[in-house]
mmCIF file of C-alpha atoms and ligand atoms in Angstrom:
data_model
loop_
_atom_site.group_PDB
_atom_site.id
_atom_site.type_symbol
_atom_site.label_atom_id
_atom_site.label_comp_id
_atom_site.label_asym_id
_atom_site.label_seq_id
_atom_site.Cartn_x
_atom_site.Cartn_y
_atom_site.Cartn_z
ATOM 1 C CA MET J 905 0.000 0.000 0.000
ATOM 2 C CA ASN J 906 1.323 3.393 -0.809
ATOM 3 C CA THR J 907 -0.923 6.396 -0.569
ATOM 4 C CA ARG J 908 0.035 10.002 -0.768
ATOM 5 C CA LEU J 909 -2.283 10.826 2.125
ATOM 6 C CA THR J 910 -0.507 12.780 4.827
ATOM 7 C CA THR J 911 -1.448 12.325 8.453
ATOM 8 C CA GLU J 912 -3.342 15.624 8.293
ATOM 9 C CA GLU J 913 -5.321 14.382 5.270
ATOM 10 C CA ILE J 914 -6.073 11.100 7.003
ATOM 11 C CA VAL J 915 -7.516 13.029 9.962
ATOM 12 C CA ARG J 916 -9.588 15.229 7.635
ATOM 13 C CA THR J 917 -10.893 12.238 5.630
ATOM 14 C CA PHE J 918 -11.874 10.439 8.823
ATOM 15 C CA VAL J 919 -13.616 13.398 10.439
ATOM 16 C CA GLU J 920 -15.471 14.410 7.269
ATOM 17 C CA TYR J 921 -16.592 10.830 6.620
ATOM 18 C CA TYR J 922 -18.272 10.742 10.021
ATOM 19 C CA GLU J 923 -19.586 14.292 9.767
ATOM 20 C CA ASP J 924 -21.284 13.260 6.503
ATOM 21 C CA ARG J 925 -22.993 10.539 8.543
ATOM 22 C CA GLY J 926 -24.372 12.918 11.168
ATOM 23 C CA HIS J 927 -21.488 12.967 13.684
ATOM 24 C CA ARG J 928 -20.351 16.153 15.407
ATOM 25 C CA ARG J 929 -16.690 16.769 16.107
ATOM 26 C CA VAL J 930 -15.715 17.009 19.774
ATOM 27 C CA THR J 931 -12.609 18.985 20.655
ATOM 28 C CA GLY J 932 -10.003 16.595 22.047
ATOM 29 C CA SER J 933 -9.014 16.915 25.714
ATOM 30 C CA THR J 934 -5.502 17.199 27.094
ATOM 31 C CA LEU J 935 -3.588 14.167 28.367
ATOM 32 C CA LEU J 936 -4.733 14.975 31.895
ATOM 33 C CA PRO J 937 -8.019 13.389 33.002
ATOM 34 C CA PRO J 938 -10.290 15.475 35.249
ATOM 35 C CA PRO J 939 -9.449 15.526 38.991
ATOM 36 C CA GLY J 940 -10.684 12.426 40.805
ATOM 37 C CA ASP J 941 -10.153 10.141 37.809
ATOM 38 C CA PRO J 942 -8.254 7.061 39.011
ATOM 39 C CA VAL J 943 -6.121 6.908 35.837
ATOM 40 C CA LEU J 944 -3.036 9.164 35.502
ATOM 41 C CA PHE J 945 -3.364 9.977 31.810
ATOM 42 C CA THR J 946 -6.002 9.869 29.089
ATOM 43 C CA THR J 947 -5.536 6.425 27.586
ATOM 44 C CA SER J 948 -8.089 6.362 24.775
ATOM 45 C CA GLY J 949 -10.541 8.510 22.872
ATOM 46 C CA MET J 950 -13.442 7.194 24.925
ATOM 47 C CA HIS J 951 -11.838 8.067 28.238
ATOM 48 C CA PRO J 952 -12.999 11.728 28.419
ATOM 49 C CA LEU J 953 -16.425 10.597 27.149
ATOM 50 C CA THR J 954 -17.021 8.088 29.959
ATOM 51 C CA PRO J 955 -19.882 10.060 31.637
ATOM 52 C CA TYR J 956 -21.717 10.206 28.281
ATOM 53 C CA LEU J 957 -21.244 6.495 27.620
ATOM 54 C CA GLU J 958 -22.791 6.006 31.061
ATOM 55 C CA GLY J 959 -25.907 7.901 30.045
ATOM 56 C CA ARG J 960 -25.381 11.632 30.589
ATOM 57 C CA PRO J 961 -26.685 13.479 27.455
ATOM 58 C CA HIS J 962 -23.813 14.953 25.421
ATOM 59 C CA PRO J 963 -24.369 18.611 24.393
ATOM 60 C CA LEU J 964 -23.432 17.755 20.782
ATOM 61 C CA GLY J 965 -25.851 14.827 20.474
ATOM 62 C CA ARG J 966 -25.641 11.063 20.061
ATOM 63 C CA ARG J 967 -23.087 10.807 17.219
ATOM 64 C CA LEU J 968 -19.572 12.067 17.845
ATOM 65 C CA VAL J 969 -16.192 12.024 16.126
ATOM 66 C CA ASN J 970 -12.891 13.033 17.684
ATOM 67 C CA VAL J 971 -9.098 13.100 17.585
ATOM 68 C CA GLN J 972 -7.687 12.539 21.055
ATOM 69 C CA ARG J 973 -4.123 12.480 22.280
ATOM 70 C CA CYS J 974 -3.443 9.501 24.530
ATOM 71 C CA LEU J 975 -0.626 8.158 26.666
ATOM 72 C CA ARG J 976 -0.175 4.482 27.473
ATOM 73 C CA THR J 977 2.481 3.341 29.897
ATOM 74 C CA THR J 978 1.319 -0.263 29.631
ATOM 75 C CA ASP J 979 3.108 -0.376 26.284
ATOM 76 C CA LEU J 980 6.327 1.285 27.542
ATOM 77 C CA ASP J 981 8.419 -1.853 27.246
ATOM 78 C CA GLU J 982 7.206 -2.424 23.702
ATOM 79 C CA VAL J 983 8.291 0.999 22.481
ATOM 80 C CA GLY J 984 11.092 0.445 20.015
ATOM 81 C CA ASP J 985 9.129 -2.161 18.059
ATOM 82 C CA THR J 986 7.342 -1.121 14.882
ATOM 83 C CA THR J 987 3.842 -0.406 16.183
ATOM 84 C CA HIS J 988 3.888 1.097 19.691
ATOM 85 C CA LEU J 989 4.213 4.684 20.793
ATOM 86 C CA THR J 990 3.892 6.144 24.293
ATOM 87 C CA VAL J 991 1.988 9.278 23.265
ATOM 88 C CA PHE J 992 -0.150 8.857 20.191
ATOM 89 C CA GLU J 993 -3.304 10.252 18.658
ATOM 90 C CA MET J 994 -6.469 8.254 18.417
ATOM 91 C CA LEU J 995 -9.223 8.804 15.904
ATOM 92 C CA GLY J 996 -12.611 7.808 17.271
ATOM 93 C CA SER J 997 -16.312 7.657 16.513
ATOM 94 C CA TRP J 998 -19.184 7.155 18.937
ATOM 95 C CA SER J 999 -22.784 6.179 18.931
ATOM 96 C CA LEU J 1000 -24.168 7.216 22.310
ATOM 97 C CA GLY J 1001 -27.223 4.973 22.441
ATOM 98 C CA ASP J 1002 -27.928 5.642 18.749
ATOM 99 C CA TYR J 1003 -26.936 3.161 15.984
ATOM 100 C CA GLU J 1004 -25.707 -0.369 16.776
ATOM 101 C CA GLY J 1005 -22.471 -2.291 16.210
ATOM 102 C CA PRO J 1006 -23.108 -3.635 12.676
ATOM 103 C CA GLN J 1007 -23.725 -0.106 11.363
ATOM 104 C CA SER J 1008 -20.461 1.046 12.915
ATOM 105 C CA LEU J 1009 -18.541 -1.884 11.416
ATOM 106 C CA ASP J 1010 -20.126 -1.335 8.018
ATOM 107 C CA TRP J 1011 -19.145 2.344 7.978
ATOM 108 C CA GLY J 1012 -15.676 1.410 9.197
ATOM 109 C CA TYR J 1013 -15.291 -1.098 6.380
ATOM 110 C CA GLY J 1014 -16.484 1.500 3.843
ATOM 111 C CA LEU J 1015 -14.018 4.097 5.076
ATOM 112 C CA LEU J 1016 -11.050 1.719 5.038
ATOM 113 C CA THR J 1017 -11.752 0.302 1.599
ATOM 114 C CA ASP J 1018 -13.377 3.174 -0.346
ATOM 115 C CA GLY J 1019 -12.099 6.144 1.687
ATOM 116 C CA PHE J 1020 -8.511 5.014 2.275
ATOM 117 C CA GLY J 1021 -8.253 2.573 -0.632
ATOM 118 C CA ILE J 1022 -7.263 -0.501 1.385
ATOM 119 C CA ASP J 1023 -7.573 -3.756 -0.561
ATOM 120 C CA PRO J 1024 -10.356 -5.685 1.254
ATOM 121 C CA ARG J 1025 -8.441 -8.934 0.716
ATOM 122 C CA LEU J 1026 -5.814 -7.629 3.160
ATOM 123 C CA LEU J 1027 -8.319 -7.363 6.022
ATOM 124 C CA HIS J 1028 -9.096 -9.872 8.760
ATOM 125 C CA VAL J 1029 -11.290 -9.258 11.790
ATOM 126 C CA THR J 1030 -11.771 -10.742 15.214
ATOM 127 C CA VAL J 1031 -15.109 -11.016 16.990
ATOM 128 C CA PHE J 1032 -16.116 -11.903 20.558
ATOM 129 C CA GLY J 1033 -16.864 -15.623 20.699
ATOM 130 C CA GLY J 1034 -18.725 -15.596 24.034
ATOM 131 C CA ASP J 1035 -17.854 -16.621 27.597
ATOM 132 C CA GLU J 1036 -19.732 -17.851 30.639
ATOM 133 C CA GLN J 1037 -21.262 -14.375 31.249
ATOM 134 C CA THR J 1038 -21.994 -13.097 27.742
ATOM 135 C CA GLY J 1039 -23.015 -14.830 24.517
ATOM 136 C CA PRO J 1040 -21.082 -14.575 21.222
ATOM 137 C CA ASP J 1041 -21.396 -11.360 19.230
ATOM 138 C CA THR J 1042 -23.420 -12.861 16.378
ATOM 139 C CA ASP J 1043 -24.475 -9.431 15.003
ATOM 140 C CA SER J 1044 -20.851 -8.527 14.233
ATOM 141 C CA LEU J 1045 -20.147 -12.004 12.922
ATOM 142 C CA ASP J 1046 -23.099 -11.784 10.495
ATOM 143 C CA LEU J 1047 -22.035 -8.364 9.240
ATOM 144 C CA TRP J 1048 -18.476 -9.502 8.489
ATOM 145 C CA GLN J 1049 -19.636 -12.691 6.848
ATOM 146 C CA ASP J 1050 -21.946 -10.609 4.624
ATOM 147 C CA ARG J 1051 -18.989 -8.443 3.595
ATOM 148 C CA GLY J 1052 -16.825 -11.515 2.941
ATOM 149 C CA VAL J 1053 -14.157 -10.577 5.513
ATOM 150 C CA PRO J 1054 -12.524 -13.538 7.316
ATOM 151 C CA VAL J 1055 -13.380 -13.712 11.016
ATOM 152 C CA GLU J 1056 -11.515 -15.193 13.969
ATOM 153 C CA LEU J 1057 -13.472 -15.673 17.197
ATOM 154 C CA THR J 1058 -11.675 -15.022 20.478
ATOM 155 C CA THR J 1059 -12.736 -14.427 24.067
ATOM 156 C CA GLU J 1060 -10.324 -12.346 26.131
ATOM 157 C CA ASP J 1061 -8.824 -10.435 23.190
ATOM 158 C CA ASN J 1062 -12.285 -9.296 22.159
ATOM 159 C CA TRP J 1063 -13.506 -7.857 25.425
ATOM 160 C CA TRP J 1064 -12.655 -4.197 26.025
ATOM 161 C CA SER J 1065 -12.540 -2.428 29.373
ATOM 162 C CA ASN J 1066 -10.698 0.558 30.743
ATOM 163 C CA GLY J 1067 -10.008 -1.085 34.110
ATOM 164 C CA PRO J 1068 -11.337 -3.808 36.376
ATOM 165 C CA THR J 1069 -14.687 -2.041 36.823
ATOM 166 C CA GLY J 1070 -16.745 0.395 34.732
ATOM 167 C CA PRO J 1071 -18.080 0.475 31.162
ATOM 168 C CA CYS J 1072 -16.969 -2.417 28.975
ATOM 169 C CA GLY J 1073 -18.180 -4.716 26.241
ATOM 170 C CA PRO J 1074 -17.380 -7.110 23.424
ATOM 171 C CA ASP J 1075 -15.374 -5.654 20.574
ATOM 172 C CA SER J 1076 -14.523 -6.404 16.981
ATOM 173 C CA GLU J 1077 -10.979 -5.582 15.896
ATOM 174 C CA ILE J 1078 -9.957 -4.959 12.305
ATOM 175 C CA PHE J 1079 -6.489 -6.125 11.239
ATOM 176 C CA LEU J 1080 -4.449 -5.289 8.158
ATOM 177 C CA TRP J 1081 -1.999 -7.720 6.591
ATOM 178 C CA THR J 1082 1.521 -6.263 6.543
ATOM 179 C CA GLY J 1083 3.459 -9.274 5.252
ATOM 180 C CA ASP J 1084 5.124 -9.353 1.833
ATOM 181 C CA GLY J 1085 3.322 -12.365 0.412
ATOM 182 C CA PRO J 1086 -0.399 -13.076 0.393
ATOM 183 C CA PRO J 1087 -2.189 -13.055 3.786
ATOM 184 C CA ARG J 1088 -1.710 -16.134 5.923
ATOM 185 C CA SER J 1089 -3.060 -17.540 9.157
ATOM 186 C CA THR J 1090 -5.169 -15.373 11.514
ATOM 187 C CA PRO J 1091 -4.547 -12.326 13.743
ATOM 188 C CA THR J 1092 -3.710 -14.432 16.795
ATOM 189 C CA GLY J 1093 -1.597 -16.800 14.689
ATOM 190 C CA ASP J 1094 0.654 -14.363 12.812
ATOM 191 C CA ASP J 1095 1.787 -10.957 14.073
ATOM 192 C CA ARG J 1096 2.040 -9.597 10.559
ATOM 193 C CA TRP J 1097 -1.665 -8.998 11.031
ATOM 194 C CA VAL J 1098 -1.607 -5.547 12.661
ATOM 195 C CA GLU J 1099 -4.629 -4.233 14.525
ATOM 196 C CA ILE J 1100 -5.800 -0.948 13.086
ATOM 197 C CA TRP J 1101 -9.283 -0.303 14.437
ATOM 198 C CA ASN J 1102 -11.303 -1.416 17.385
ATOM 199 C CA HIS J 1103 -15.113 -1.183 17.540
ATOM 200 C CA VAL J 1104 -16.388 -1.719 21.070
ATOM 201 C CA MET J 1105 -20.031 -2.533 21.747
ATOM 202 C CA MET J 1106 -19.954 -0.598 25.006
ATOM 203 C CA ARG J 1107 -23.126 -1.701 26.691
ATOM 204 C CA HIS J 1108 -22.133 -3.256 30.019
ATOM 205 C CA ARG J 1109 -20.780 -2.037 33.320
ATOM 206 C CA ARG J 1110 -18.652 -4.326 35.450
ATOM 207 C CA LEU J 1111 -19.295 -3.985 39.178
ATOM 208 C CA ASP J 1112 -16.858 -4.529 42.049
ATOM 209 C CA ASP J 1113 -17.990 -8.125 42.484
ATOM 210 C CA GLY J 1114 -17.186 -8.882 38.818
ATOM 211 C CA SER J 1115 -20.802 -9.081 37.703
ATOM 212 C CA LEU J 1116 -22.075 -7.243 34.619
ATOM 213 C CA VAL J 1117 -25.091 -4.932 34.466
ATOM 214 C CA PRO J 1118 -26.398 -3.199 31.328
ATOM 215 C CA LEU J 1119 -25.432 0.451 30.847
ATOM 216 C CA PRO J 1120 -28.424 2.797 30.553
ATOM 217 C CA GLN J 1121 -27.831 2.869 26.787
ATOM 218 C CA ARG J 1122 -26.230 0.671 24.106
ATOM 219 C CA ASN J 1123 -23.180 2.537 22.764
ATOM 220 C CA VAL J 1124 -20.535 1.931 20.158
ATOM 221 C CA ASP J 1125 -17.030 3.296 20.819
ATOM 222 C CA THR J 1126 -14.389 3.026 18.125
ATOM 223 C CA GLY J 1127 -10.703 3.879 18.263
ATOM 224 C CA LEU J 1128 -8.012 3.867 15.609
ATOM 225 C CA GLY J 1129 -4.366 4.748 16.267
ATOM 226 C CA LEU J 1130 -3.480 7.579 13.920
ATOM 227 C CA GLU J 1131 0.287 7.157 13.574
ATOM 228 C CA ARG J 1132 -0.094 3.415 13.038
ATOM 229 C CA LEU J 1133 -2.683 3.934 10.299
ATOM 230 C CA SER J 1134 -0.556 6.667 8.666
ATOM 231 C CA SER J 1135 2.519 4.474 8.551
ATOM 232 C CA LEU J 1136 0.592 1.572 7.033
ATOM 233 C CA LEU J 1137 -1.171 3.754 4.462
ATOM 234 C CA GLN J 1138 2.097 5.454 3.606
ATOM 235 C CA GLY J 1139 3.732 2.055 3.013
ATOM 236 C CA ARG J 1140 6.225 2.448 5.866
ATOM 237 C CA ARG J 1141 7.569 -0.352 7.983
ATOM 238 C CA SER J 1142 7.130 1.264 11.387
ATOM 239 C CA VAL J 1143 5.160 4.005 13.139
ATOM 240 C CA PHE J 1144 8.414 5.944 13.400
ATOM 241 C CA GLU J 1145 8.560 6.285 9.641
ATOM 242 C CA CYS J 1146 5.223 7.984 9.033
ATOM 243 C CA ASP J 1147 5.342 11.648 8.071
ATOM 244 C CA VAL J 1148 4.776 12.799 11.671
ATOM 245 C CA PHE J 1149 8.301 11.589 12.455
ATOM 246 C CA ASP J 1150 9.965 13.088 9.355
ATOM 247 C CA PRO J 1151 11.706 15.890 11.272
ATOM 248 C CA TRP J 1152 12.838 13.430 13.955
ATOM 249 C CA ARG J 1153 14.371 11.111 11.392
ATOM 250 C CA ARG J 1154 16.045 14.023 9.651
ATOM 251 C CA LEU J 1155 17.485 15.734 12.729
ATOM 252 C CA LEU J 1156 18.245 13.031 15.317
ATOM 253 C CA PRO J 1157 20.619 10.676 13.427
ATOM 254 C CA PRO J 1158 23.190 13.380 12.566
ATOM 255 C CA LEU J 1159 23.092 14.484 16.195
ATOM 256 C CA TRP J 1160 23.307 11.095 17.918
ATOM 257 C CA ARG J 1161 24.416 7.861 16.204
ATOM 258 C CA LEU J 1162 21.909 5.277 17.408
ATOM 259 C CA ASP J 1163 20.804 1.854 16.225
ATOM 260 C CA GLU J 1164 17.225 1.714 14.930
ATOM 261 C CA PRO J 1165 15.493 0.462 18.134
ATOM 262 C CA SER J 1166 17.347 3.078 20.212
ATOM 263 C CA LEU J 1167 16.486 5.816 17.731
ATOM 264 C CA ARG J 1168 12.836 4.826 18.004
ATOM 265 C CA LEU J 1169 12.916 4.782 21.796
ATOM 266 C CA VAL J 1170 14.696 8.127 22.068
ATOM 267 C CA GLY J 1171 12.391 9.725 19.478
ATOM 268 C CA ASP J 1172 9.265 8.331 21.117
ATOM 269 C CA HIS J 1173 10.233 9.254 24.674
ATOM 270 C CA LEU J 1174 11.399 12.739 23.722
ATOM 271 C CA ARG J 1175 8.296 13.478 21.713
ATOM 272 C CA SER J 1176 6.101 12.066 24.505
ATOM 273 C CA SER J 1177 7.951 14.121 27.122
ATOM 274 C CA VAL J 1178 7.425 17.295 25.118
ATOM 275 C CA VAL J 1179 3.669 16.640 24.900
ATOM 276 C CA VAL J 1180 3.389 15.771 28.592
ATOM 277 C CA ILE J 1181 5.296 18.938 29.527
ATOM 278 C CA GLY J 1182 3.115 20.875 27.061
ATOM 279 C CA ASP J 1183 0.069 19.680 29.009
ATOM 280 C CA GLY J 1184 1.502 21.134 32.210
ATOM 281 C CA VAL J 1185 3.243 18.177 33.908
ATOM 282 C CA ARG J 1186 6.651 18.623 35.552
ATOM 283 C CA PRO J 1187 9.007 15.811 36.680
ATOM 284 C CA SER J 1188 8.413 14.569 40.213
ATOM 285 C CA ASN J 1189 8.553 11.398 42.272
ATOM 286 C CA THR J 1190 4.870 10.591 42.123
ATOM 287 C CA GLY J 1191 1.969 10.318 39.695
ATOM 288 C CA GLN J 1192 2.084 12.013 36.317
ATOM 289 C CA GLY J 1193 5.396 13.706 37.101
ATOM 290 C CA TYR J 1194 6.975 10.338 37.806
ATOM 291 C CA VAL J 1195 5.919 9.008 34.418
ATOM 292 C CA LEU J 1196 7.598 12.025 32.815
ATOM 293 C CA ARG J 1197 10.711 11.472 34.945
ATOM 294 C CA ARG J 1198 10.882 7.825 33.871
ATOM 295 C CA LEU J 1199 10.538 8.766 30.200
ATOM 296 C CA VAL J 1200 13.388 11.268 30.407
ATOM 297 C CA ARG J 1201 15.625 8.938 32.417
ATOM 298 C CA ARG J 1202 14.998 5.985 30.129
ATOM 299 C CA LEU J 1203 15.910 7.971 27.046
ATOM 300 C CA LEU J 1204 19.002 9.447 28.712
ATOM 301 C CA THR J 1205 20.116 5.962 29.744
ATOM 302 C CA VAL J 1206 19.942 4.883 26.108
ATOM 303 C CA LEU J 1207 21.702 8.043 24.888
ATOM 304 C CA TRP J 1208 24.525 7.660 27.376
ATOM 305 C CA ARG J 1209 25.139 3.987 26.702
ATOM 306 C CA ASP J 1210 27.565 4.901 23.910
ATOM 307 C CA ASP J 1211 28.545 8.435 24.831
ATOM 308 C CA SER J 1212 28.027 10.022 28.227
ATOM 309 C CA SER J 1213 28.666 13.529 26.890
ATOM 310 C CA ARG J 1214 25.360 13.626 25.020
ATOM 311 C CA THR J 1215 22.970 16.239 26.353
ATOM 312 C CA LEU J 1216 19.392 17.288 25.776
ATOM 313 C CA GLY J 1217 20.773 20.805 25.472
ATOM 314 C CA ASP J 1218 21.546 19.802 21.860
ATOM 315 C CA LEU J 1219 17.938 18.918 21.089
ATOM 316 C CA PRO J 1220 16.980 20.981 18.014
ATOM 317 C CA ASP J 1221 14.311 23.589 18.728
ATOM 318 C CA GLU J 1222 12.537 22.556 15.550
ATOM 319 C CA LEU J 1223 11.620 19.189 17.080
ATOM 320 C CA VAL J 1224 10.121 20.779 20.175
ATOM 321 C CA ARG J 1225 8.215 23.338 18.122
ATOM 322 C CA HIS J 1226 7.018 20.742 15.595
ATOM 323 C CA THR J 1227 5.630 18.580 18.408
ATOM 324 C CA LEU J 1228 3.957 21.449 20.282
ATOM 325 C CA ASP J 1229 2.346 22.569 17.001
ATOM 326 C CA ARG J 1230 1.160 19.067 16.111
ATOM 327 C CA PHE J 1231 -0.598 18.820 19.499
ATOM 328 C CA ARG J 1232 -1.799 22.439 19.389
ATOM 329 C CA GLN J 1233 0.038 23.342 22.611
ATOM 330 C CA ARG J 1234 0.973 26.931 23.268
ATOM 331 C CA LEU J 1235 3.948 26.526 25.574
ATOM 332 C CA ASP J 1236 7.180 28.339 24.727
ATOM 333 C CA PRO J 1237 9.705 25.747 23.382
ATOM 334 C CA GLY J 1238 12.335 27.361 25.653
ATOM 335 C CA VAL J 1239 10.348 26.278 28.724
ATOM 336 C CA VAL J 1240 10.217 22.678 27.487
ATOM 337 C CA ARG J 1241 13.963 22.635 26.924
ATOM 338 C CA GLU J 1242 14.594 24.070 30.379
ATOM 339 C CA VAL J 1243 12.438 21.384 32.033
ATOM 340 C CA LEU J 1244 14.272 18.648 30.103
ATOM 341 C CA LEU J 1245 17.694 20.048 30.898
ATOM 342 C CA ASP J 1246 16.866 20.509 34.548
ATOM 343 C CA GLU J 1247 15.804 16.875 34.764
ATOM 344 C CA GLU J 1248 18.970 15.813 32.971
ATOM 345 C CA ARG J 1249 21.117 17.680 35.535
ATOM 346 C CA ARG J 1250 19.216 16.085 38.380
ATOM 347 C CA PHE J 1251 19.757 12.640 36.856
ATOM 348 C CA VAL J 1252 23.499 13.297 36.422
ATOM 349 C CA ARG J 1253 23.792 14.213 40.108
ATOM 350 C CA LEU J 1254 21.852 11.132 41.148
ATOM 351 C CA LEU J 1255 24.031 8.855 39.032
ATOM 352 C CA GLU J 1256 27.168 10.361 40.530
ATOM 353 C CA ARG J 1257 25.846 9.768 44.021
ATOM 354 C CA GLY J 1258 24.835 6.238 43.024
ATOM 355 C CA ARG J 1259 28.304 5.414 41.721
ATOM 356 C CA GLN J 1260 29.923 6.758 44.904
ATOM 357 C CA VAL J 1261 27.652 4.784 47.201
ATOM 358 C CA LEU J 1262 27.984 1.601 45.151
ATOM 359 C CA SER J 1263 31.778 1.834 45.265
ATOM 360 C CA ARG J 1264 31.681 1.342 49.047
ATOM 361 C CA PRO J 1265 33.049 -2.019 50.216
ATOM 362 C CA ARG J 1266 29.585 -3.141 51.377
ATOM 363 C CA PHE J 1267 28.329 -3.174 47.772
ATOM 364 C CA ARG J 1268 31.487 -3.942 45.839
ATOM 365 C CA GLY J 1269 31.748 -7.722 46.258
ATOM 366 C CA PRO J 1270 30.768 -10.296 43.665
ATOM 367 C CA ASP J 1271 27.461 -11.043 45.435
ATOM 368 C CA ARG J 1272 24.211 -9.845 44.004
ATOM 369 C CA LEU J 1273 22.584 -6.942 45.791
ATOM 370 C CA SER J 1274 19.958 -8.202 48.190
ATOM 371 C CA GLU J 1275 16.438 -6.828 48.495
ATOM 372 C CA GLU J 1276 17.572 -5.332 51.804
ATOM 373 C CA ASP J 1277 20.442 -3.508 50.011
ATOM 374 C CA LEU J 1278 18.038 -2.182 47.425
ATOM 375 C CA HIS J 1279 15.687 -0.884 50.126
ATOM 376 C CA TYR J 1280 18.566 0.703 51.998
ATOM 377 C CA LEU J 1281 19.884 2.409 48.846
ATOM 378 C CA HIS J 1282 16.442 3.723 48.099
ATOM 379 C CA ASP J 1283 15.432 4.835 51.583
ATOM 380 C CA THR J 1284 18.763 6.196 52.788
ATOM 381 C CA HIS J 1285 20.327 7.480 49.599
ATOM 382 C CA GLY J 1286 17.296 8.172 47.391
ATOM 383 C CA LEU J 1287 18.607 5.793 44.720
ATOM 384 C CA PRO J 1288 15.743 4.182 42.809
ATOM 385 C CA ARG J 1289 15.886 0.436 42.274
ATOM 386 C CA ASP J 1290 15.995 0.742 38.457
ATOM 387 C CA LEU J 1291 18.902 3.104 38.628
ATOM 388 C CA VAL J 1292 20.882 0.917 41.034
ATOM 389 C CA LEU J 1293 20.304 -2.154 38.907
ATOM 390 C CA GLY J 1294 21.363 -0.171 35.848
ATOM 391 C CA LEU J 1295 24.658 0.704 37.558
ATOM 392 C CA ARG J 1296 25.204 -2.700 39.117
ATOM 393 C CA PRO J 1297 23.204 -5.377 37.250
ATOM 394 C CA ARG J 1298 22.347 -8.541 39.219
HETATM 395 N N1 LIG B 2675 -11.812 2.134 23.638
HETATM 396 C C1 LIG B 2675 -11.317 1.374 22.532
HETATM 397 C C2 LIG B 2675 -9.811 1.369 22.467
HETATM 398 O O1 LIG B 2675 -9.165 2.123 23.152
HETATM 399 C C3 LIG B 2675 -11.875 1.916 21.266
HETATM 400 O O2 LIG B 2675 -11.831 3.291 21.288
HETATM 401 O O3 LIG B 2675 -9.264 0.606 21.725
#
């Protein structure tokens, strides 16, 4: 597949397609959920819409479309592969108690094949096959069989929830074949099937005791990762090669020589840090600030593996500005750089202290550090476990 569509054009095509079908565009929220929300960051397009999925009338009506920035730390260890990003944008459409799942899937299929020009023979879907609490999703199965798209039935992979309790439901995921030859196997059998779009039939609420009750209305919530779709439509091998990352790929390699996985990690974590800072978070030892701190420290650890003189002071302004613009954030790029540099200095001081403490006879022997040592280093010297193990692997 090789389309000339830029990420901006993909967004416009998506939004207009749904507007033509009676949806109103909601302005995306920041990465920070409202106070009282148990989750640190907005993790999906539906997240800010939770009260409306639970029955509160939305001021813009029952059909919505949106582009929402999201942050997922659950995928942090997978960043560096070809499909995961920490901060990403999610395109979404919603039926708040209006049309049902098959309509949503049918429109989705139309947009992918007619709107974006995807060859339908490269699609595979998964559908909820039922468990002891809920029956199989036969409506979705019928729709896909009518359209001639191959279906795989699964249980756990086709149940979506945002946590152990709250709104949830069976989903149908659409996968695109990314292998060189003709499609083979099924989405759970071959990871060259890449998930591009999830349609969730959000009609249940899970209670504390694990039981399910119906939500006041039957919703459909769909989410599609923008950078992943862009890279696939643009015929690129990884999310880091879609046009959104063009300036990163142009400016980072001459600055820091890195192998491809490290380049991806550094690019992802830097871009994510800029967005998080742009939404008002500052590094700290708890909550959102701690996530930011971990992002910066992880990327510095990778940068310094080959050359400890590398500094975020060399980060080109263009990359900060490009990211703030992409996410429509108004912060002065100078402030972002200052926050990053300040955190870098703090990390340098901590590493120096860590090296000094670890050179003491108590820690120098061939034995592995005990749990007690790790607690002591943390509580007495403020040295986090990850950092100690980075300096003195077990
Ligand atoms: N909530 C679903 C997801 O995040 C669809 O938006 O995948």
